PDB file of C-alpha atoms in Angstrom:
ATOM      1  CA  MET B   1     101.847  92.892 133.626  1.00  0.00           C
ATOM      2  CA  GLY B   2     104.929  91.073 132.334  1.00  0.00           C
ATOM      3  CA  ASP B   3     106.907  91.833 129.167  1.00  0.00           C
ATOM      4  CA  ASP B   4     105.354  88.856 127.330  1.00  0.00           C
ATOM      5  CA  GLU B   5     101.843  90.075 128.082  1.00  0.00           C
ATOM      6  CA  ARG B   6     102.658  93.568 126.787  1.00  0.00           C
ATOM      7  CA  LYS B   7     104.107  92.152 123.539  1.00  0.00           C
ATOM      8  CA  ASN B   8     100.929  90.183 122.840  1.00  0.00           C
ATOM      9  CA  ARG B   9      98.563  93.112 123.382  1.00  0.00           C
ATOM     10  CA  ILE B  10      96.880  94.698 120.401  1.00  0.00           C
ATOM     11  CA  ASP B  11      97.252  98.445 120.054  1.00  0.00           C
ATOM     12  CA  ALA B  12      93.630  99.528 119.716  1.00  0.00           C
ATOM     13  CA  ASP B  13      94.438 103.178 119.059  1.00  0.00           C
ATOM     14  CA  PRO B  14      92.304 104.148 116.017  1.00  0.00           C
ATOM     15  CA  GLU B  15      95.006 106.385 114.516  1.00  0.00           C
ATOM     16  CA  THR B  16      97.622 103.649 114.744  1.00  0.00           C
ATOM     17  CA  ALA B  17      95.226 101.092 113.273  1.00  0.00           C
ATOM     18  CA  GLU B  18      94.316 103.428 110.404  1.00  0.00           C
ATOM     19  CA  ARG B  19      97.962 104.195 109.641  1.00  0.00           C
ATOM     20  CA  SER B  20      98.809 100.480 109.685  1.00  0.00           C
ATOM     21  CA  LEU B  21      95.943  99.666 107.325  1.00  0.00           C
ATOM     22  CA  VAL B  22      96.874 102.478 104.940  1.00  0.00           C
ATOM     23  CA  SER B  23     100.494 101.340 105.031  1.00  0.00           C
ATOM     24  CA  LEU B  24      99.485  97.758 104.205  1.00  0.00           C
ATOM     25  CA  VAL B  25      97.226  98.835 101.325  1.00  0.00           C
ATOM     26  CA  LEU B  26      99.897 101.126  99.884  1.00  0.00           C
ATOM     27  CA  THR B  27     102.464  98.318 100.210  1.00  0.00           C
ATOM     28  CA  VAL B  28     100.269  96.054  98.080  1.00  0.00           C
ATOM     29  CA  VAL B  29      99.682  98.864  95.555  1.00  0.00           C
ATOM     30  CA  GLU B  30     103.429  99.587  95.365  1.00  0.00           C
ATOM     31  CA  LEU B  31     104.206  95.888  94.890  1.00  0.00           C
ATOM     32  CA  LEU B  32     101.724  95.694  92.007  1.00  0.00           C
ATOM     33  CA  ARG B  33     103.114  98.902  90.507  1.00  0.00           C
ATOM     34  CA  GLN B  34     106.652  97.513  90.595  1.00  0.00           C
ATOM     35  CA  LEU B  35     105.533  94.215  89.054  1.00  0.00           C
ATOM     36  CA  MET B  36     103.735  96.071  86.252  1.00  0.00           C
ATOM     37  CA  GLU B  37     106.823  98.177  85.648  1.00  0.00           C
ATOM     38  CA  ARG B  38     109.085  95.126  85.419  1.00  0.00           C
ATOM     39  CA  GLN B  39     106.714  93.388  83.019  1.00  0.00           C
ATOM     40  CA  ALA B  40     106.483  96.498  80.847  1.00  0.00           C
ATOM     41  CA  LEU B  41     110.270  96.836  80.739  1.00  0.00           C
ATOM     42  CA  ARG B  42     110.582  93.166  79.725  1.00  0.00           C
ATOM     43  CA  ARG B  43     108.130  93.754  76.882  1.00  0.00           C
ATOM     44  CA  VAL B  44     110.025  96.863  75.766  1.00  0.00           C
ATOM     45  CA  ASP B  45     113.351  95.001  75.919  1.00  0.00           C
ATOM     46  CA  HIS B  46     111.847  92.105  73.964  1.00  0.00           C
ATOM     47  CA  GLY B  47     110.997  94.532  71.185  1.00  0.00           C
ATOM     48  CA  ASP B  48     107.413  93.437  70.569  1.00  0.00           C
ATOM     49  CA  LEU B  49     105.944  96.937  71.081  1.00  0.00           C
ATOM     50  CA  ASP B  50     105.734  99.818  68.643  1.00  0.00           C
ATOM     51  CA  ASP B  51     107.030 103.277  69.560  1.00  0.00           C
ATOM     52  CA  ASP B  52     103.561 104.645  70.400  1.00  0.00           C
ATOM     53  CA  LYS B  53     102.901 101.786  72.820  1.00  0.00           C
ATOM     54  CA  VAL B  54     106.323 102.251  74.459  1.00  0.00           C
ATOM     55  CA  GLU B  55     105.551 105.955  74.918  1.00  0.00           C
ATOM     56  CA  GLU B  56     102.116 105.164  76.360  1.00  0.00           C
ATOM     57  CA  ILE B  57     103.563 102.644  78.810  1.00  0.00           C
ATOM     58  CA  GLY B  58     106.273 105.100  79.864  1.00  0.00           C
ATOM     59  CA  GLN B  59     103.736 107.838  80.558  1.00  0.00           C
ATOM     60  CA  THR B  60     101.474 105.451  82.455  1.00  0.00           C
ATOM     61  CA  LEU B  61     104.330 104.237  84.635  1.00  0.00           C
ATOM     62  CA  MET B  62     105.422 107.812  85.369  1.00  0.00           C
ATOM     63  CA  TYR B  63     101.836 108.716  86.310  1.00  0.00           C
ATOM     64  CA  LEU B  64     101.539 105.701  88.629  1.00  0.00           C
ATOM     65  CA  ASP B  65     104.847 106.588  90.271  1.00  0.00           C
ATOM     66  CA  LEU B  66     103.715 110.189  90.801  1.00  0.00           C
ATOM     67  CA  ARG B  67     100.358 109.067  92.164  1.00  0.00           C
ATOM     68  CA  MET B  68     102.054 106.717  94.647  1.00  0.00           C
ATOM     69  CA  GLU B  69     104.214 109.608  95.808  1.00  0.00           C
ATOM     70  CA  GLU B  70     101.097 111.762  96.279  1.00  0.00           C
ATOM     71  CA  LEU B  71      99.333 109.039  98.255  1.00  0.00           C
ATOM     72  CA  CYS B  72     102.339 108.543 100.513  1.00  0.00           C
ATOM     73  CA  ASP B  73     102.567 112.300 101.089  1.00  0.00           C
ATOM     74  CA  HIS B  74      98.846 112.507 101.818  1.00  0.00           C
ATOM     75  CA  PHE B  75      99.059 109.822 104.499  1.00  0.00           C
ATOM     76  CA  GLY B  76     102.402 110.981 105.891  1.00  0.00           C
ATOM     77  CA  LEU B  77     104.319 107.894 104.805  1.00  0.00           C
ATOM     78  CA  GLU B  78     107.606 107.454 103.023  1.00  0.00           C
ATOM     79  CA  ARG B  79     107.991 104.734 100.446  1.00  0.00           C
ATOM     80  CA  ARG B  80     110.764 103.064 102.397  1.00  0.00           C
ATOM     81  CA  GLU B  81     108.241 102.575 105.222  1.00  0.00           C
ATOM     82  CA  LEU B  82     106.135 100.416 102.898  1.00  0.00           C
ATOM     83  CA  ASN B  83     108.819  97.770 102.484  1.00  0.00           C
ATOM     84  CA  ILE B  84     108.428  94.570 104.465  1.00  0.00           C
ATOM     85  CA  ASP B  85     111.421  92.544 105.607  1.00  0.00           C
ATOM     86  CA  LEU B  86     110.817  88.910 104.657  1.00  0.00           C
ATOM     87  CA  GLY B  87     113.740  87.621 106.679  1.00  0.00           C
ATOM     88  CA  PRO B  88     115.972  85.250 104.695  1.00  0.00           C
ATOM     89  CA  LEU B  89     114.032  86.061 101.514  1.00  0.00           C
ATOM     90  CA  GLY B  90     115.034  89.714 101.684  1.00  0.00           C
ATOM     91  CA  SER B  91     112.759  92.706 101.235  1.00  0.00           C
ATOM     92  CA  LEU B  92     109.342  92.547  99.593  1.00  0.00           C
ATOM     93  CA  LEU B  93     109.827  95.672  97.499  1.00  0.00           C
ATOM     94  CA  SER B  94     112.776  96.466  95.317  1.00  0.00           C
ATOM     95  CA  GLU B  95     114.823  99.540  96.140  1.00  0.00           C
ATOM     96  CA  GLU B  96     114.345 101.928  93.246  1.00  0.00           C
TER      97      GLU B  96
END
């Protein structure tokens, strides 16, 4: 079997497939979490939220961050592993 044939083979190992799927799902969740955080910070900076709402948003964002950390720990992943290199566009996720 040549090198090209080996590169085109699918790794059918169930553990590898499960880890890849979990990684992809957590990448999407992390992307959405970061987008929500940016939008919330824009709203806070804009000044159209009262103090109670700012506090609620802050607590929610901290909870989501903690929950992401727990999920990554549970599946044996590190957040930096969730980032996808988009080539000339840079990385999918921001480095926090």
